[in-house]
Amino acid sequence: MEKTSEAFFQDKIDREIRIEPKDWMPEKYRQTLIRQISQHAHSEIIGMLPEGNWITRAPSLRRKAILLAKVQDEAGHGLYLYSAAETLGISRDEMYEQLHSGRAKYSSIFNYPTLSWADIGVIGWLVDGAAIMNQVPLCRSSFGPYARAMVRVCKEESFHQRQGFEILLTLSRGTEAQRSMAQDAINRWWWPSIMMFGPKDDESPNSVQSMKWKIKRFSNDELRQKFIDVTAEQVKVLGFTLPDPNLKWNKARGHYDYGAINWDEFWQVIQGNGPCNKERLEARKKAWEEGEWVRAAASAYTTKKNKRNTTVAA
Amino acid sequence: MSFHTNKYYYGDYGEAKNGAADISAKGSAKEEWPLWEIFIRSKQGLDHKHVGSLHAADAAMAIENARDVYTRRMEGVSIWAVESKYIHASNPDEAGALYDPANDKVYRHPTFYDLPDEVKYM
Ligand SMILES: [Fe+2]
Ligand SMILES: [Fe+2]
C-alpha cells in the first residue's frame, strides 16, 4: 500500500502536478518542507531588523516612506510563508518557539550590522538581489502553498532591489565622503552576500532525493555564479568595485572567476557566533514577550463578546 | 530512508553541521489566535479567490490584518475572512470516485454534437 502511494506521489511530481496539503506525501517530504519554509519565514522576519534600524534615520521623507514600505513587505513575506508552513501541520507558536530557542536557523546575512545609510542601499541591491535569485526557482516548487506564496513574494521583491540600487546610484554621484561610505558598505556586504547561497556544491553529499522531489532545482554554486556574473556588471554602472582581487571575466567559461570564500566565517555565523546573532534573537524574543498581554487581551475580549452574543441569542 | 538536502534556501541550512535540529510538528498550539482563510475580490465583477491565511482574534481583526498582509498593492476591493475550522473539503483520496462519473458523460459538452457547417451561430 505504502509503495503505491509513494509511486503515485512521485508520478505527480514528475508530471509537474503540485502537491497540496491534504494529499498523501512521504513523511520526509513533509518534514523537509516544514524546515525549509519555516526557516525561510524566520529569515524574512529577522531580516526586518537590520533595516528597521535605519527607518528613523533615513535621509529624507521619500527614503523613509520607501524603507517603511520595504520592511512592511518583508513582514508580509514572513506571514505568507508561516501560513504556507502551517498547512503542513506545524503551528505558528511552535515555529516561533523554534526560532526563539535557537533551534531553527535563518539566513546568515542578517547577523551582520547596518553601520551606515549606505548599508541600506547595499542590502537592497545585494541581499535582496541574492534572495531573488534564490527565490525565483521556488515559484515552481512542487508544494502548492509554498509555490503560491513565492509568486507573491517574487512580485514584491524587485522594487526592493531597485530602491537599494537607486540609493547607491545617488551616493555614487555625491560627495567624496558619500562615495567612500558606499564603497565601504559594498566591501563589508559583498562576501556575506555571496555566502547566502550556501556551501559549495561538493561540501555535502549530492541530494538525489530533493532533486527528485523538485524541492531543489538549481545548485548553490550555479545560483551563486549567476548572481556574481550579473552583479559584476552592475557595479560598473555605479563606478564602485567589488572587494575581490580575483574577480575576473573568464572568456573560456563565459563566467566571472572569483576568489575563495571564507567558509569558516559562514559556519561560525550559522552556529550563532556572528556579530549580531544574539542581538537579533533578543529583539525577537523581546517583541514576543512584550506582546503577550496584547494577545491575551484580544483573546479575552473575543471570548467575552462571544459569550454575550450567545446569551442574547438564548 | 536517509538523504541530505544539498540545496540551501534562504535561511535553510539543511541538516548538516548544526543546521536545523529536529524540526517536527507536534501540533502543540498553546493559545494561538484562530486561523482564518482569506478570500479577495480583485476587481468589481470578479469572484473572491483564496489568497492564504492568517491568525486573528476575531473577524474584524482578520479583515484588518488581511488588508495589511494581502492587499498592500491594491490587490483587492473586497475581503472575505472565514475561520479555517469552518471550511469543509472533499477528500483528495476519493477524488477518483467523486469525479469519475463525469468522465463518461461527454454528451454534456457542446463539442460532442456533430452539426452541418451550414448551421451558423449555434
Ligand atoms: Fe522578502
Ligand atoms: Fe526583500
Short mmCIF file of C-alpha atoms and ligand atoms in Angstrom, two decimals:
data_model
loop_
_atom_site.label_atom_id
_atom_site.label_comp_id
_atom_site.label_asym_id
_atom_site.label_seq_id
_atom_site.Cartn_x
_atom_site.Cartn_y
_atom_site.Cartn_z
CA MET A 1 0.00 0.00 0.00
CA GLU A 2 2.78 2.39 1.04
CA LYS A 3 4.59 1.70 -2.18
CA THR A 4 1.57 2.58 -4.26
CA SER A 5 1.15 5.93 -2.52
CA GLU A 6 4.82 6.71 -2.94
CA ALA A 7 4.76 5.82 -6.62
CA PHE A 8 1.57 7.82 -7.15
CA PHE A 9 3.15 10.79 -5.37
CA GLN A 10 6.33 10.59 -7.43
CA ASP A 11 4.32 10.33 -10.62
CA LYS A 12 2.54 13.59 -9.80
CA ILE A 13 5.86 15.31 -9.13
CA ASP A 14 7.28 14.01 -12.41
CA ARG A 15 4.30 15.38 -14.30
CA GLU A 16 4.74 18.78 -12.58
CA ILE A 17 1.44 18.41 -10.74
CA ARG A 18 1.58 20.38 -7.50
CA ILE A 19 1.21 18.63 -4.18
CA GLU A 20 -1.49 20.13 -1.94
CA PRO A 21 -1.64 19.96 1.88
CA LYS A 22 -4.25 17.21 2.12
CA ASP A 23 -2.59 14.97 -0.49
CA TRP A 24 -0.62 11.98 0.65
CA MET A 25 3.08 12.76 0.90
CA PRO A 26 6.14 10.96 2.28
CA GLU A 27 6.85 12.00 5.87
CA LYS A 28 10.35 13.06 4.93
CA TYR A 29 8.98 15.37 2.22
CA ARG A 30 6.68 16.97 4.77
CA GLN A 31 9.50 17.46 7.28
CA THR A 32 11.93 18.83 4.73
CA LEU A 33 9.36 21.36 3.61
CA ILE A 34 8.39 22.38 7.14
CA ARG A 35 12.03 23.03 7.86
CA GLN A 36 12.68 24.86 4.63
CA ILE A 37 9.56 27.03 4.64
CA SER A 38 9.70 27.92 8.33
CA GLN A 39 13.36 28.89 8.14
CA HIS A 40 12.62 30.97 5.09
CA ALA A 41 9.85 32.68 7.08
CA HIS A 42 12.19 33.31 10.02
CA SER A 43 14.67 34.91 7.61
CA GLU A 44 12.05 37.36 6.36
CA ILE A 45 11.10 38.32 9.90
CA ILE A 46 14.65 38.62 11.26
CA GLY A 47 15.53 40.41 8.03
CA MET A 48 13.38 43.37 9.11
CA LEU A 49 15.73 44.15 11.99
CA PRO A 50 18.91 45.37 10.25
CA GLU A 51 16.89 47.69 8.00
CA GLY A 52 14.43 48.72 10.68
CA ASN A 53 17.48 50.16 12.39
CA TRP A 54 17.56 52.95 9.80
CA ILE A 55 13.89 53.87 9.41
CA THR A 56 14.09 56.74 11.88
CA ARG A 57 17.33 57.99 10.36
CA ALA A 58 16.51 57.81 6.65
CA PRO A 59 17.88 60.96 4.99
CA SER A 60 14.58 62.17 3.52
CA LEU A 61 10.86 61.65 3.81
CA ARG A 62 10.89 59.89 0.44
CA ARG A 63 13.53 57.41 1.60
CA LYS A 64 11.76 56.88 4.89
CA ALA A 65 8.45 56.08 3.20
CA ILE A 66 10.19 53.66 0.82
CA LEU A 67 12.10 51.91 3.57
CA LEU A 68 8.96 51.57 5.68
CA ALA A 69 7.14 50.00 2.74
CA LYS A 70 10.00 47.61 2.08
CA VAL A 71 10.26 46.48 5.69
CA GLN A 72 6.48 46.05 5.80
CA ASP A 73 6.75 43.84 2.70
CA GLU A 74 9.29 41.65 4.49
CA ALA A 75 6.82 41.21 7.36
CA GLY A 76 4.25 40.19 4.75
CA HIS A 77 6.67 37.67 3.24
CA GLY A 78 7.22 36.13 6.64
CA LEU A 79 3.47 35.86 7.17
CA TYR A 80 2.74 34.27 3.76
CA LEU A 81 5.42 31.70 4.47
CA TYR A 82 4.38 30.91 8.03
CA SER A 83 0.88 30.21 6.82
CA ALA A 84 2.21 28.01 4.00
CA ALA A 85 4.18 26.01 6.60
CA GLU A 86 1.09 25.72 8.80
CA THR A 87 -0.72 23.81 6.06
CA LEU A 88 1.78 21.01 6.71
CA GLY A 89 0.62 20.58 10.29
CA ILE A 90 3.01 22.70 12.35
CA SER A 91 1.56 25.51 14.47
CA ARG A 92 2.65 29.13 14.40
CA ASP A 93 3.55 29.02 18.08
CA GLU A 94 5.79 26.02 17.51
CA MET A 95 7.65 27.81 14.77
CA TYR A 96 8.16 30.87 16.95
CA GLU A 97 9.35 28.64 19.75
CA GLN A 98 11.90 27.01 17.43
CA LEU A 99 13.18 30.42 16.38
CA HIS A 100 13.33 31.88 19.88
CA SER A 101 15.03 28.85 21.37
CA GLY A 102 17.70 28.96 18.67
CA ARG A 103 16.76 25.54 17.28
CA ALA A 104 15.68 26.92 13.93
CA LYS A 105 18.07 28.80 11.69
CA TYR A 106 17.62 31.83 9.48
CA SER A 107 19.68 33.44 6.77
CA SER A 108 23.24 34.12 7.94
CA ILE A 109 23.24 37.53 6.27
CA PHE A 110 21.01 39.16 8.86
CA ASN A 111 23.60 38.66 11.58
CA TYR A 112 25.72 41.48 10.20
CA PRO A 113 25.27 45.06 11.46
CA THR A 114 23.99 48.03 9.41
CA LEU A 115 26.57 50.69 10.19
CA SER A 116 25.74 53.46 7.74
CA TRP A 117 22.92 54.64 5.48
CA ALA A 118 24.79 53.15 2.52
CA ASP A 119 24.21 49.72 4.06
CA ILE A 120 20.52 50.13 3.31
CA GLY A 121 21.37 50.63 -0.35
CA VAL A 122 23.68 47.64 -0.38
CA ILE A 123 21.16 45.38 1.36
CA GLY A 124 18.54 46.19 -1.26
CA TRP A 125 20.94 45.70 -4.13
CA LEU A 126 22.94 42.69 -2.96
CA VAL A 127 20.91 40.94 -0.27
CA ASP A 128 17.52 41.28 -1.92
CA GLY A 129 19.24 40.60 -5.25
CA ALA A 130 20.67 37.33 -3.95
CA ALA A 131 17.34 36.47 -2.36
CA ILE A 132 15.56 36.99 -5.69
CA MET A 133 17.99 34.62 -7.44
CA ASN A 134 17.25 32.04 -4.80
CA GLN A 135 13.53 32.59 -4.73
CA VAL A 136 12.54 32.71 -8.37
CA PRO A 137 13.02 28.93 -8.86
CA LEU A 138 10.90 28.38 -5.74
CA CYS A 139 7.85 29.71 -7.57
CA ARG A 140 7.87 26.28 -9.23
CA SER A 141 8.30 24.33 -6.00
CA SER A 142 6.38 21.07 -6.03
CA PHE A 143 4.39 22.07 -2.93
CA GLY A 144 1.44 24.24 -3.95
CA PRO A 145 1.13 26.62 -0.97
CA TYR A 146 4.87 27.30 -0.99
CA ALA A 147 4.94 27.96 -4.73
CA ARG A 148 1.94 30.31 -4.50
CA ALA A 149 3.48 32.22 -1.59
CA MET A 150 6.70 32.57 -3.55
CA VAL A 151 4.93 34.00 -6.59
CA ARG A 152 3.57 36.74 -4.36
CA VAL A 153 6.96 37.29 -2.71
CA CYS A 154 8.85 37.50 -6.01
CA LYS A 155 6.41 40.07 -7.39
CA GLU A 156 7.20 42.32 -4.45
CA GLU A 157 10.95 41.78 -4.34
CA SER A 158 12.01 43.63 -7.44
CA PHE A 159 11.13 47.02 -6.01
CA HIS A 160 13.35 46.13 -3.04
CA GLN A 161 16.39 45.62 -5.21
CA ARG A 162 15.73 48.70 -7.32
CA GLN A 163 15.32 51.05 -4.39
CA GLY A 164 18.63 49.79 -2.99
CA PHE A 165 20.43 50.31 -6.26
CA GLU A 166 18.94 53.77 -6.53
CA ILE A 167 20.28 54.71 -3.08
CA LEU A 168 23.76 53.66 -4.21
CA LEU A 169 23.41 55.45 -7.52
CA THR A 170 22.58 58.65 -5.66
CA LEU A 171 25.56 58.20 -3.35
CA SER A 172 27.82 57.44 -6.32
CA ARG A 173 27.01 60.90 -7.70
CA GLY A 174 27.52 62.56 -4.34
CA THR A 175 30.47 63.91 -2.41
CA GLU A 176 33.72 62.08 -1.86
CA ALA A 177 32.59 61.18 1.65
CA GLN A 178 29.33 59.72 0.29
CA ARG A 179 31.18 57.73 -2.32
CA SER A 180 33.57 56.24 0.17
CA MET A 181 30.71 55.43 2.55
CA ALA A 182 29.04 53.47 -0.26
CA GLN A 183 32.24 51.66 -1.23
CA ASP A 184 32.83 50.74 2.40
CA ALA A 185 29.34 49.25 2.65
CA ILE A 186 29.89 47.22 -0.52
CA ASN A 187 33.19 45.95 0.87
CA ARG A 188 31.54 44.74 4.05
CA TRP A 189 28.47 43.14 2.47
CA TRP A 190 29.89 41.52 -0.65
CA TRP A 191 31.26 38.33 0.85
CA PRO A 192 28.37 37.69 3.23
CA SER A 193 26.01 38.22 0.27
CA ILE A 194 27.58 35.54 -1.88
CA MET A 195 27.67 33.23 1.13
CA MET A 196 23.87 33.50 1.20
CA PHE A 197 23.70 30.84 -1.48
CA GLY A 198 25.06 28.29 0.97
CA PRO A 199 28.11 26.00 0.93
CA LYS A 200 29.88 24.82 -2.16
CA ASP A 201 28.15 22.02 -4.01
CA ASP A 202 30.82 19.44 -3.17
CA GLU A 203 30.61 20.23 0.55
CA SER A 204 27.69 17.94 1.16
CA PRO A 205 26.63 14.69 -0.47
CA ASN A 206 24.64 15.16 -3.60
CA SER A 207 20.97 15.08 -2.96
CA VAL A 208 19.27 12.81 -5.40
CA GLN A 209 16.13 12.84 -3.32
CA SER A 210 15.43 16.55 -3.13
CA MET A 211 16.09 16.88 -6.86
CA LYS A 212 13.69 14.05 -7.46
CA TRP A 213 11.05 15.75 -5.33
CA LYS A 214 11.63 19.03 -7.12
CA ILE A 215 12.34 20.81 -3.88
CA LYS A 216 15.67 21.69 -5.38
CA ARG A 217 16.05 22.94 -8.94
CA PHE A 218 19.48 24.58 -9.13
CA SER A 219 22.60 24.00 -7.11
CA ASN A 220 24.09 26.58 -4.73
CA ASP A 221 27.10 27.18 -6.96
CA GLU A 222 25.00 27.59 -10.10
CA LEU A 223 22.93 30.32 -8.47
CA ARG A 224 25.95 31.98 -6.88
CA GLN A 225 27.73 32.12 -10.23
CA LYS A 226 24.69 33.64 -11.87
CA PHE A 227 24.49 36.29 -9.14
CA ILE A 228 28.19 37.15 -9.40
CA ASP A 229 28.03 37.46 -13.19
CA VAL A 230 25.10 39.87 -13.01
CA THR A 231 26.46 41.90 -10.09
CA ALA A 232 29.98 42.29 -11.50
CA GLU A 233 28.41 44.14 -14.43
CA GLN A 234 26.00 46.24 -12.34
CA VAL A 235 28.78 47.54 -10.10
CA LYS A 236 30.37 49.18 -13.14
CA VAL A 237 27.30 51.39 -13.55
CA LEU A 238 27.83 52.61 -10.01
CA GLY A 239 31.53 53.19 -10.57
CA PHE A 240 32.39 51.18 -7.47
CA THR A 241 34.31 47.92 -7.14
CA LEU A 242 33.68 44.54 -5.57
CA PRO A 243 36.28 43.65 -2.94
CA ASP A 244 37.68 40.58 -4.67
CA PRO A 245 41.08 40.86 -6.42
CA ASN A 246 40.44 37.53 -8.13
CA LEU A 247 37.20 38.63 -9.73
CA LYS A 248 37.92 38.35 -13.45
CA TRP A 249 35.97 37.56 -16.60
CA ASN A 250 36.84 34.10 -17.84
CA LYS A 251 36.16 34.02 -21.54
CA ALA A 252 36.52 30.26 -21.84
CA ARG A 253 33.95 29.59 -19.11
CA GLY A 254 31.75 32.51 -20.09
CA HIS A 255 31.58 33.44 -16.41
CA TYR A 256 33.39 35.53 -13.85
CA ASP A 257 36.03 33.73 -11.80
CA TYR A 258 36.04 34.71 -8.15
CA GLY A 259 38.21 34.31 -5.07
CA ALA A 260 37.92 31.78 -2.26
CA ILE A 261 35.02 32.23 0.14
CA ASN A 262 35.73 32.12 3.86
CA TRP A 263 33.50 29.19 4.79
CA ASP A 264 34.77 29.19 8.30
CA GLU A 265 33.14 32.57 8.83
CA PHE A 266 29.93 31.28 7.26
CA TRP A 267 29.64 28.32 9.64
CA GLN A 268 30.56 30.48 12.60
CA VAL A 269 27.69 32.83 11.80
CA ILE A 270 25.25 29.97 11.27
CA GLN A 271 26.23 28.44 14.56
CA GLY A 272 25.41 31.62 16.44
CA ASN A 273 28.75 33.40 16.56
CA GLY A 274 28.13 36.16 14.02
CA PRO A 275 28.38 39.82 15.03
CA CYS A 276 24.65 40.25 15.70
CA ASN A 277 23.16 36.78 16.31
CA LYS A 278 22.44 37.47 19.97
CA GLU A 279 21.03 40.92 19.36
CA ARG A 280 18.67 39.65 16.65
CA LEU A 281 17.24 36.83 18.71
CA GLU A 282 16.93 39.04 21.76
CA ALA A 283 14.95 41.58 19.72
CA ARG A 284 12.53 38.88 18.51
CA LYS A 285 12.10 37.39 21.95
CA LYS A 286 11.51 40.80 23.48
CA ALA A 287 8.83 41.59 20.90
CA TRP A 288 7.16 38.24 21.54
CA GLU A 289 7.23 38.51 25.33
CA GLU A 290 6.15 42.12 25.48
CA GLY A 291 3.30 41.40 23.11
CA GLU A 292 1.96 38.64 25.33
CA TRP A 293 -0.56 40.85 27.17
CA VAL A 294 -1.88 42.20 23.86
CA ARG A 295 -2.51 38.70 22.53
CA ALA A 296 -4.14 37.66 25.78
CA ALA A 297 -6.31 40.78 25.93
CA ALA A 298 -7.57 40.32 22.37
CA SER A 299 -8.44 36.68 23.08
CA ALA A 300 -10.21 37.62 26.31
CA TYR A 301 -12.21 40.29 24.51
CA THR A 302 -13.32 37.81 21.84
CA THR A 303 -14.34 35.25 24.45
CA LYS A 304 -16.34 37.87 26.32
CA LYS A 305 -18.02 39.09 23.15
CA ASN A 306 -18.93 35.56 22.08
CA LYS A 307 -20.40 34.81 25.48
CA ARG A 308 -22.52 37.94 25.34
CA ASN A 309 -23.75 37.02 21.86
CA THR A 310 -24.77 33.52 22.96
CA THR A 311 -26.61 34.95 25.99
CA VAL A 312 -28.52 37.37 23.78
CA ALA A 313 -29.33 34.60 21.31
CA ALA A 314 -30.57 32.34 24.11
CA MET B 1 15.21 6.39 4.26
CA SER B 2 18.08 8.80 4.72
CA PHE B 3 19.18 11.64 2.46
CA HIS B 4 20.71 15.04 2.70
CA THR B 5 19.28 18.23 1.31
CA ASN B 6 22.05 19.84 -0.59
CA LYS B 7 20.25 22.98 -1.61
CA TYR B 8 20.26 25.75 0.92
CA TYR B 9 17.37 28.11 0.52
CA TYR B 10 17.19 31.49 2.15
CA GLY B 11 17.91 30.67 5.75
CA ASP B 12 17.58 26.94 5.49
CA TYR B 13 20.95 25.38 6.14
CA GLY B 14 19.87 21.79 5.92
CA GLU B 15 20.51 19.16 8.49
CA ALA B 16 24.29 19.04 8.49
CA LYS B 17 26.77 20.99 10.63
CA ASN B 18 24.44 22.24 13.29
CA GLY B 19 21.89 23.33 10.77
CA ALA B 20 18.36 22.94 11.94
CA ALA B 21 17.91 20.44 14.69
CA ASP B 22 14.85 18.26 14.74
CA ILE B 23 12.03 20.39 13.48
CA SER B 24 8.95 18.30 13.58
CA ALA B 25 5.33 19.18 14.00
CA LYS B 26 3.95 18.17 17.35
CA GLY B 27 0.76 20.14 17.00
CA SER B 28 1.08 21.94 20.32
CA ALA B 29 -0.57 25.27 19.73
CA LYS B 30 -0.93 26.87 23.10
CA GLU B 31 -3.30 29.79 22.98
CA GLU B 32 -2.97 30.87 19.41
CA TRP B 33 -5.49 33.17 17.89
CA PRO B 34 -7.58 31.11 15.48
CA LEU B 35 -6.59 30.71 11.85
CA TRP B 36 -8.66 32.42 9.14
CA GLU B 37 -8.75 31.75 5.40
CA ILE B 38 -8.72 34.92 3.35
CA PHE B 39 -10.53 35.42 0.06
CA ILE B 40 -10.12 38.53 -2.04
CA ARG B 41 -12.14 40.01 -4.88
CA SER B 42 -9.52 41.67 -7.03
CA LYS B 43 -11.95 43.71 -9.09
CA GLN B 44 -15.64 44.51 -9.07
CA GLY B 45 -17.38 41.83 -11.13
CA LEU B 46 -14.90 39.04 -10.38
CA ASP B 47 -15.33 36.37 -7.74
CA HIS B 48 -13.42 36.11 -4.48
CA LYS B 49 -10.31 33.99 -4.66
CA HIS B 50 -8.42 32.26 -1.86
CA VAL B 51 -5.13 34.04 -1.20
CA GLY B 52 -3.83 32.47 2.01
CA SER B 53 -4.48 32.52 5.71
CA LEU B 54 -3.64 34.43 8.85
CA HIS B 55 -4.24 34.48 12.59
CA ALA B 56 -6.61 36.92 14.27
CA ALA B 57 -8.60 37.11 17.48
CA ASP B 58 -11.88 37.88 15.72
CA ALA B 59 -13.41 38.55 12.31
CA ALA B 60 -12.86 42.31 12.39
CA MET B 61 -9.18 41.82 13.16
CA ALA B 62 -8.92 39.15 10.47
CA ILE B 63 -10.20 41.60 7.85
CA GLU B 64 -7.92 44.37 9.09
CA ASN B 65 -4.90 42.08 9.05
CA ALA B 66 -5.86 40.74 5.63
CA ARG B 67 -5.83 44.27 4.30
CA ASP B 68 -2.25 44.76 5.54
CA VAL B 69 -0.97 41.32 4.61
CA TYR B 70 -2.67 40.64 1.29
CA THR B 71 -3.64 43.98 -0.26
CA ARG B 72 -0.67 46.30 0.07
CA ARG B 73 -0.73 46.99 -3.65
CA MET B 74 -4.45 47.39 -4.29
CA GLU B 75 -4.87 43.67 -4.97
CA GLY B 76 -8.46 43.80 -3.85
CA VAL B 77 -11.73 45.67 -3.47
CA SER B 78 -13.38 43.22 -1.09
CA ILE B 79 -12.19 40.77 1.55
CA TRP B 80 -13.84 37.65 2.97
CA ALA B 81 -12.46 36.05 6.11
CA VAL B 82 -13.67 32.58 7.11
CA GLU B 83 -12.40 30.84 10.20
CA SER B 84 -10.46 27.87 8.88
CA LYS B 85 -12.27 25.35 11.06
CA TYR B 86 -15.48 26.06 9.14
CA ILE B 87 -14.02 25.06 5.79
CA HIS B 88 -15.06 21.58 4.77
CA ALA B 89 -13.05 20.00 1.98
CA SER B 90 -13.52 16.98 -0.23
CA ASN B 91 -11.10 14.18 0.45
CA PRO B 92 -8.31 14.05 -2.18
CA ASP B 93 -8.12 10.26 -1.76
CA GLU B 94 -11.69 9.99 -3.00
CA ALA B 95 -11.14 12.35 -5.90
CA GLY B 96 -11.30 9.44 -8.34
CA ALA B 97 -14.65 8.15 -7.17
CA LEU B 98 -16.04 11.67 -6.80
CA TYR B 99 -15.27 12.97 -10.26
CA ASP B 100 -15.05 9.80 -12.32
CA PRO B 101 -18.76 9.53 -13.19
CA ALA B 102 -18.45 12.87 -15.02
CA ASN B 103 -15.82 11.39 -17.27
CA ASP B 104 -18.13 9.21 -19.39
CA LYS B 105 -20.77 11.89 -19.88
CA VAL B 106 -19.10 13.60 -22.76
CA TYR B 107 -22.52 14.47 -24.15
CA ARG B 108 -22.56 17.26 -21.57
CA HIS B 109 -20.09 19.15 -23.71
CA PRO B 110 -21.17 21.05 -26.82
CA THR B 111 -18.31 19.57 -28.85
CA PHE B 112 -20.00 16.15 -28.59
CA TYR B 113 -22.54 17.11 -31.26
CA ASP B 114 -21.90 16.99 -35.00
CA LEU B 115 -23.71 19.69 -36.90
CA PRO B 116 -23.54 20.53 -40.58
CA ASP B 117 -21.33 23.50 -41.46
CA GLU B 118 -24.30 25.48 -42.78
CA VAL B 119 -25.62 25.92 -39.29
CA LYS B 120 -24.35 29.28 -38.03
CA TYR B 121 -24.35 30.91 -34.63
CA MET B 122 -25.01 27.81 -32.59
FE FE C 1 11.45 39.24 1.35
FE FE C 2 13.04 41.90 0.08
#
